[in-house]
């Protein structure tokens, strides 16, 4: 697939459009259907399209897996932070009114936009992460399948696991 | 010293003893000293209560209130006083005996043995001093559970089997029958305090339900070993002899009959019970147990098993006496608790001594053994005579009162049961005595032996002496018990 | 800030700590964060409890939108007690769990603890909320994280167990959702108080009745009510020890709570009486006690045995609920609390054993009392509580349950409870016999068979002490449970 | 009147039951998850159709529109969809792992291998809503 | 209907495709029911994400379902009974789209009338989602976060191949069933 020229060219047009559309859904959610969740999914879809065409490695170069985990947590934390801000400013949790005491409507809008952004962040990265995990899993399995069955298979990871295990045991031992 | 503190000390002493014993496990001499010290101090503490009780004071201690309106409370009355004295006094003797037994037999796990023994005594004390049914039930279970390790002391297949039957029957009856009976009582009356004259009234419970309740109590107290709940007692004989002697002849089984007596006197009340139509059924059941257990005992060849069945039969005497519902019979029940304790502990001590000295456990091996172990066999004879109920032994006194009680209410069934069982008792005890004294040894013993080690011989001599002494000096106990009956009726 | 304003933070603190925790590297940091946040949650619950009991329902509106419009947390005696139970158990488990988790989940402990926090706060959220849909959301938070936690078990069977639980759990949640859907369609509201006001007018409505049925089936799946319990043994026996302890002590209890709350507070006692609710719960409870105990007796490994025992204990709770009386409900609530104490302690013992000897099969337990005396003693004591021996918490539950049954004149219930107790004697004592009377198996690795460290023993013995404390001093449990039962029965405003 | 007025609900019920059947009757785990999705989706339709109002329009304020459908079910279902996809993802991840561990993802085959307490044909208690 | 097709087809690949179609159809249905946001989501999730994930799984597992030709009667019975209950229940539900439904009369008017004065934004769904019931949405974010975390932890464990050799690492692991 990767070498298919047509796909690449179409993708080059499509992907930015998709991402743009995602941003539109994200920030226009108060006026038309859409919001953080849908935007996140669409954004992730754009990235997935990218991966399907350019390969997982390229995709991970753009957004590394670790970053996904971090952003995914940050999205949730952003939401929580906005909520907490309400508390810190003397209101209830997720109470947006105290954010801008002078303009209650504006405060609500700001709150909604911000939490929606948090939702979008989390959703987009989670979807990407899940996809990465599934896709990455496949390549790992193929790798193992390549080993002839007759050979006694030793898994390097397994051994690592094992030694890690033992080291914890000893650690626990000494602590006792 | 205030009464509450005294009660607390009595409960606490064996527990502290148990802790100390398990801490001193590495030094047997220290451990044994602790055991004896604990036992003696417990006895002294218990005897401190005689004065106030005789003077009619109430000693009361309430610890906690686990269920609204229900306390864990202790209150001593004469019946419990007798039981407490008995158990704590015999603990000293048994400790001496056990030390001799355990050491000369090189038993393993001695530390846990002594520790659990102390806990079991604590359970017995709790039962004796319980101020209401809930407290009694709690310590009843403590007693059950703390004796399980003693029964399974040998940790072999037989011990495991015996332990299963033991725990199975005792827990099944207590949880399955006694507990619902208690809760039922509570839901009817709103109290569980032991009250002279009883807490149940005719207008709160129908006679039929009351009979059912009484049956649940009598069968639920598995420790009283009324048939068909008696199987645990022979099963418990896998335990070392000191356990059989103190617990299964004195503390545990007496806790059972004590419970029944308490329930009869303080929960139902004699007058109320007399109005019940079917109460006779339980008398018959107890009478049947007396006879049947004696018959089974007749056929046993192992000394300890025979003694166990004899215990089953003797316990039902007490239940029977309690259910005759005559004042004299109630006194007889209380006295039989004491009398049987002295006699039966002597017999068990003798059986253990024979086992330790001669490694003999069967009745048919005892030919001529009296000439090697004269003290032991004389003591055995005294115990046996007391079981049969011949003067001048303790057993006669209690039988006297029970018979008198039966005459008070013209209960000829009880009289017949007593007569028959006396004959049966004679039939299984006297041949042993005869064999030991008047027949020659058939098989020479494996090793030349004399008496068992001195602590054991001393202990059994002492209890035999008590058996006889009680015949002459039972006055205080009888007076004591009369006191409760005056209050009760 | 007032206490009421702190109240939702018992849920929010762990919830917010979780994403942070997921990012933390190593082993010490995630654990510390988890412990601190759980502890904070427990402290808040402990402070809120007296107020909730004394001053009736406390309400906290999220976003400051008044309840039927927004979502409120509504705390009274019942859920305050349960929330305290959850957070306290979690607090006790964590110090215990460190060693065990290091052993069973060597890598990526940050996410692991994050999932634990989420599972816990999910349960807390279900407990405190006053909105039926919010229940669903938090139910899914706790369920999803629980599935993931179970799958962390070392065995491959853990995956299967987790998957099966996922299917059953999601089915249950969807049933619940459908029930909520019907409620919503017929009333137009999701707030529990609002629902309770609007439902009596609709008592004969078929959709409402079906909603009742669906919610019961859905929650029945989650709480492992007898015929719907089959996911539970696999899940409990294959999950990492820490997760098992936590789930056994709390998860099914929360489902019971939801059921109680909806049936009694939302639908109302009259409605429940009009439905064949008592008969079904009584039958299922009774049959459940019996068959689950029987299965427990037949098991040959500790975790499975205890898992079945849990199913049978749920039977007791169902039985207590089926009496539909203040005494019955209070017995059920007390048992929820006490069972958490004893089952938590028992599973902690098993966790310690598994940590040491790597197995929980009966065949490997011989002679363990000698090598792990304190753990086994704890097992015996917790087992006694399970059986219902006096002075233990289990006795109090049993007493309350039997009293309630006698009060309701239900002799069968008394019998069933007693038979259940006797069966508990059998399965607990089997283990005791093996551990105390049987010699160690020949192939046992004696170097591993040692007592566990203090980090495991102290929490374990705290629970054991609690078992005895709540067996003697029942002011906290019985009084609050009675109060809670009165609230549920609608006796007090 | 009644029948036609309820056609939406009948569709829901039919879909729901198809999904439910797939979940409990099918052995393949992926199929089970699809069934679960069907089941959930039908519940979504139930909610959404309840919020519909005849002649109403999408709940976005506009000039000239007087009647709006109820936005609340939409919100609920948005959340529920997210929950559904989350469940799906976790379930699929689990089946991947199971496939690696056991070599297949047929629950009935695995039941023979791992005699669990879960049978495919488990009988949920239906009695409680047949009053 | 497409749904039935999903249940009948053993080829999981085809089933997935049918399922995607089904999702699109229901999205269309949502649009008809005035639920634009939901439709958008269902289309993205049901037809997009779910499909991709299922396909990813299918490439790792087998494409065809294990054949079992028997109809699962107990399951069918359970399903029929449940279905009956539901049908019985819906007969008491209000008519579809009736403006006098409790749903329309109880809380909905509050939202419809107050959204603009409270927040000044026209999309009521967004308003309810992110402000009135924002704790639900917070829960939703957490759910999706849990899913990400769960998949992450589940699938970052190094894979092992099917049953062939029991890896050595299992030796010191508890095998909890008695038959091993």
Short mmCIF file of C-alpha atoms in Angstrom, two decimals, chain B residues 225-468:
data_model
loop_
_atom_site.label_atom_id
_atom_site.label_comp_id
_atom_site.label_asym_id
_atom_site.label_seq_id
_atom_site.Cartn_x
_atom_site.Cartn_y
_atom_site.Cartn_z
CA UNK B 225 -24.13 -35.13 75.35
CA UNK B 226 -27.79 -36.04 75.43
CA UNK B 227 -28.33 -38.68 72.79
CA UNK B 228 -28.25 -38.35 69.82
CA UNK B 229 -25.71 -35.55 70.29
CA UNK B 230 -23.27 -37.60 72.30
CA UNK B 231 -20.98 -38.87 69.57
CA UNK B 232 -18.36 -36.21 70.10
CA UNK B 233 -17.50 -37.41 73.55
CA UNK B 234 -16.07 -40.81 72.59
CA UNK B 235 -14.48 -39.13 69.57
CA UNK B 236 -12.71 -36.68 71.87
CA UNK B 237 -10.98 -39.56 73.59
CA UNK B 238 -8.18 -39.39 71.05
CA UNK B 239 -6.87 -36.53 73.13
CA UNK B 240 -4.17 -37.05 75.74
CA UNK B 241 -5.57 -38.27 79.04
CA UNK B 242 -5.24 -35.03 81.02
CA UNK B 243 -7.51 -33.43 78.43
CA UNK B 244 -10.03 -36.20 78.75
CA UNK B 245 -9.78 -35.98 82.50
CA UNK B 246 -10.30 -32.31 83.11
CA UNK B 247 -12.12 -31.17 80.02
CA UNK B 248 -14.16 -34.09 78.96
CA UNK B 249 -15.00 -35.26 82.39
CA UNK B 250 -15.24 -31.91 84.09
CA UNK B 251 -15.04 -28.58 82.34
CA UNK B 252 -16.56 -29.13 78.90
CA UNK B 253 -19.31 -31.57 79.71
CA UNK B 254 -20.12 -29.78 82.92
CA UNK B 255 -20.36 -26.56 80.99
CA UNK B 256 -23.02 -28.38 78.98
CA UNK B 257 -25.14 -29.61 81.84
CA UNK B 258 -24.51 -26.39 83.69
CA UNK B 259 -25.94 -24.52 80.73
CA UNK B 260 -29.01 -26.70 80.69
CA UNK B 261 -29.52 -26.30 84.40
CA UNK B 262 -29.15 -22.56 84.10
CA UNK B 263 -31.62 -22.45 81.25
CA UNK B 264 -34.10 -24.56 83.15
CA UNK B 265 -33.87 -22.52 86.32
CA UNK B 266 -33.23 -19.00 85.12
CA UNK B 267 -34.70 -18.81 81.65
CA UNK B 268 -37.74 -21.05 81.83
CA UNK B 269 -38.23 -21.26 85.56
CA UNK B 270 -39.45 -24.41 87.23
CA UNK B 271 -43.03 -23.28 87.56
CA UNK B 272 -43.33 -22.39 83.94
CA UNK B 273 -41.78 -25.64 82.83
CA UNK B 274 -44.16 -27.62 84.98
CA UNK B 275 -47.03 -26.28 82.91
CA UNK B 276 -45.61 -27.53 79.65
CA UNK B 277 -47.37 -30.59 78.28
CA UNK B 278 -44.53 -32.24 76.42
CA UNK B 279 -41.71 -31.55 78.80
CA UNK B 280 -41.80 -35.25 79.72
CA UNK B 281 -40.46 -36.08 76.32
CA UNK B 282 -37.11 -34.67 77.26
CA UNK B 283 -37.11 -36.56 80.52
CA UNK B 284 -37.59 -39.72 78.53
CA UNK B 285 -34.85 -38.77 76.16
CA UNK B 286 -32.46 -38.17 79.01
CA UNK B 287 -33.52 -41.37 80.70
CA UNK B 288 -33.00 -43.24 77.49
CA UNK B 289 -29.54 -41.75 77.21
CA UNK B 290 -28.68 -42.88 80.72
CA UNK B 291 -29.60 -46.46 80.01
CA UNK B 292 -28.37 -46.67 76.44
CA UNK B 293 -25.02 -45.11 77.19
CA UNK B 294 -24.54 -47.50 80.07
CA UNK B 295 -25.31 -50.40 77.79
CA UNK B 296 -22.82 -49.17 75.24
CA UNK B 297 -20.24 -48.67 77.97
CA UNK B 298 -20.74 -52.26 78.97
CA UNK B 299 -19.51 -53.37 75.60
CA UNK B 300 -16.41 -51.18 75.38
CA UNK B 301 -13.01 -52.73 75.76
CA UNK B 302 -10.97 -49.57 75.77
CA UNK B 303 -10.88 -48.02 79.17
CA UNK B 304 -11.14 -44.43 77.96
CA UNK B 305 -14.03 -45.15 75.63
CA UNK B 306 -15.81 -46.98 78.38
CA UNK B 307 -15.31 -44.01 80.66
CA UNK B 308 -16.55 -41.71 77.92
CA UNK B 309 -19.83 -43.58 77.58
CA UNK B 310 -20.08 -43.69 81.32
CA UNK B 311 -19.75 -39.91 81.22
CA UNK B 312 -22.52 -39.66 78.65
CA UNK B 313 -24.75 -41.64 80.93
CA UNK B 314 -23.82 -39.68 84.05
CA UNK B 315 -24.39 -36.37 82.30
CA UNK B 316 -27.88 -37.37 81.46
CA UNK B 317 -28.40 -37.99 85.17
CA UNK B 318 -27.85 -34.35 85.65
CA UNK B 319 -30.09 -33.34 82.78
CA UNK B 320 -32.68 -35.75 84.05
CA UNK B 321 -32.39 -34.34 87.53
CA UNK B 322 -32.72 -30.81 86.25
CA UNK B 323 -35.82 -31.74 84.27
CA UNK B 324 -37.51 -33.54 87.14
CA UNK B 325 -38.38 -30.04 88.28
CA UNK B 326 -38.32 -30.81 91.95
CA UNK B 327 -36.26 -28.63 94.27
CA UNK B 328 -34.41 -31.59 95.68
CA UNK B 329 -33.60 -32.85 92.23
CA UNK B 330 -32.17 -29.48 91.28
CA UNK B 331 -29.87 -29.69 94.27
CA UNK B 332 -29.07 -33.23 93.24
CA UNK B 333 -28.17 -31.98 89.76
CA UNK B 334 -25.84 -29.38 91.18
CA UNK B 335 -24.23 -31.84 93.53
CA UNK B 336 -23.90 -34.45 90.88
CA UNK B 337 -21.89 -31.98 88.86
CA UNK B 338 -19.39 -31.98 91.69
CA UNK B 339 -19.63 -35.62 92.60
CA UNK B 340 -19.28 -36.88 89.11
CA UNK B 341 -16.39 -34.52 88.53
CA UNK B 342 -14.40 -35.92 91.42
CA UNK B 343 -15.16 -39.49 90.56
CA UNK B 344 -14.68 -39.29 86.84
CA UNK B 345 -11.48 -37.30 86.98
CA UNK B 346 -10.08 -39.94 89.31
CA UNK B 347 -11.03 -42.66 86.88
CA UNK B 348 -9.45 -40.84 83.94
CA UNK B 349 -6.32 -40.12 85.94
CA UNK B 350 -6.09 -43.81 86.67
CA UNK B 351 -6.56 -44.73 83.02
CA UNK B 352 -3.80 -42.32 82.07
CA UNK B 353 -1.53 -43.61 84.79
CA UNK B 354 -2.04 -47.17 83.61
CA UNK B 355 -1.26 -46.10 80.08
CA UNK B 356 1.90 -44.27 81.08
CA UNK B 357 3.18 -46.93 83.42
CA UNK B 358 2.11 -50.08 81.63
CA UNK B 359 1.13 -48.86 78.14
CA UNK B 360 -2.17 -50.62 78.59
CA UNK B 361 -5.38 -49.17 77.26
CA UNK B 362 -7.79 -52.09 77.24
CA UNK B 363 -9.98 -53.48 79.93
CA UNK B 364 -8.94 -57.07 79.23
CA UNK B 365 -5.27 -56.31 79.85
CA UNK B 366 -5.69 -55.32 83.45
CA UNK B 367 -5.40 -58.68 85.12
CA UNK B 368 -3.62 -58.36 88.41
CA UNK B 369 -2.41 -54.87 87.73
CA UNK B 370 -3.48 -53.74 91.17
CA UNK B 371 -0.48 -55.39 92.70
CA UNK B 372 1.87 -53.34 90.62
CA UNK B 373 -0.05 -50.07 90.91
CA UNK B 374 -1.86 -50.25 94.23
CA UNK B 375 -2.52 -46.53 94.65
CA UNK B 376 -3.87 -46.24 91.20
CA UNK B 377 -6.20 -49.15 91.45
CA UNK B 378 -7.46 -48.22 94.87
CA UNK B 379 -8.25 -44.79 93.53
CA UNK B 380 -9.91 -46.41 90.54
CA UNK B 381 -12.04 -48.47 92.84
CA UNK B 382 -13.09 -45.42 94.79
CA UNK B 383 -14.00 -43.64 91.59
CA UNK B 384 -15.95 -46.64 90.35
CA UNK B 385 -17.83 -46.97 93.58
CA UNK B 386 -18.73 -43.33 93.44
CA UNK B 387 -20.04 -43.78 89.92
CA UNK B 388 -22.24 -46.60 91.09
CA UNK B 389 -23.40 -44.48 93.97
CA UNK B 390 -22.40 -46.46 96.99
CA UNK B 391 -21.56 -44.75 100.25
CA UNK B 392 -19.20 -43.47 101.49
CA UNK B 393 -18.51 -41.72 98.21
CA UNK B 394 -19.66 -38.52 96.59
CA UNK B 395 -21.83 -40.30 94.07
CA UNK B 396 -24.14 -41.49 96.80
CA UNK B 397 -24.97 -38.00 97.97
CA UNK B 398 -26.09 -36.76 94.62
CA UNK B 399 -28.06 -39.87 93.86
CA UNK B 400 -29.76 -39.46 97.17
CA UNK B 401 -30.96 -36.01 96.32
CA UNK B 402 -32.07 -36.97 92.87
CA UNK B 403 -34.08 -39.89 94.22
CA UNK B 404 -35.55 -37.65 96.85
CA UNK B 405 -36.48 -35.17 94.19
CA UNK B 406 -38.12 -37.84 92.10
CA UNK B 407 -40.17 -38.87 95.10
CA UNK B 408 -41.18 -35.27 95.68
CA UNK B 409 -42.98 -35.26 92.36
CA UNK B 410 -43.67 -39.00 92.23
CA UNK B 411 -41.71 -39.48 89.07
CA UNK B 412 -41.32 -43.23 88.96
CA UNK B 413 -39.78 -43.26 85.53
CA UNK B 414 -36.77 -41.48 86.91
CA UNK B 415 -36.58 -43.85 89.81
CA UNK B 416 -36.60 -46.81 87.50
CA UNK B 417 -33.92 -45.29 85.32
CA UNK B 418 -31.76 -44.68 88.34
CA UNK B 419 -32.18 -48.20 89.57
CA UNK B 420 -31.41 -49.82 86.26
CA UNK B 421 -28.44 -47.63 85.56
CA UNK B 422 -26.99 -48.23 88.97
CA UNK B 423 -27.05 -51.91 88.17
CA UNK B 424 -25.45 -51.34 84.78
CA UNK B 425 -22.77 -49.13 86.28
CA UNK B 426 -21.89 -51.86 88.65
CA UNK B 427 -21.86 -54.31 85.81
CA UNK B 428 -19.18 -52.54 83.87
CA UNK B 429 -17.04 -51.12 86.67
CA UNK B 430 -16.87 -53.99 89.10
CA UNK B 431 -15.40 -56.59 86.71
CA UNK B 432 -12.45 -54.28 86.17
CA UNK B 433 -11.87 -53.91 89.85
CA UNK B 434 -12.27 -57.62 90.30
CA UNK B 435 -9.88 -58.39 87.47
CA UNK B 436 -7.27 -55.98 88.71
CA UNK B 437 -7.27 -57.15 92.25
CA UNK B 438 -8.14 -60.81 92.20
CA UNK B 439 -6.92 -62.26 88.94
CA UNK B 440 -3.36 -63.16 88.14
CA UNK B 441 -1.47 -61.49 85.36
CA UNK B 442 -1.95 -63.52 82.23
CA UNK B 443 0.69 -61.90 80.08
CA UNK B 444 3.77 -60.50 81.76
CA UNK B 445 4.08 -56.80 81.02
CA UNK B 446 6.58 -55.60 78.47
CA UNK B 447 8.59 -53.94 81.14
CA UNK B 448 8.60 -54.23 84.82
CA UNK B 449 6.64 -51.28 86.07
CA UNK B 450 5.33 -49.84 89.24
CA UNK B 451 3.25 -46.75 89.77
CA UNK B 452 3.16 -43.94 87.27
CA UNK B 453 5.44 -40.94 87.96
CA UNK B 454 4.76 -39.27 91.27
CA UNK B 455 2.92 -36.19 90.06
CA UNK B 456 0.34 -38.42 88.47
CA UNK B 457 0.03 -40.74 91.40
CA UNK B 458 -0.28 -37.82 93.77
CA UNK B 459 -2.96 -36.20 91.65
CA UNK B 460 -5.08 -39.27 91.43
CA UNK B 461 -4.75 -40.01 95.10
CA UNK B 462 -5.87 -36.51 95.87
CA UNK B 463 -8.95 -36.68 93.71
CA UNK B 464 -9.85 -40.07 95.12
CA UNK B 465 -9.57 -38.60 98.57
CA UNK B 466 -11.82 -35.72 97.52
CA UNK B 467 -14.39 -38.20 96.30
CA UNK B 468 -14.62 -39.68 99.73
#
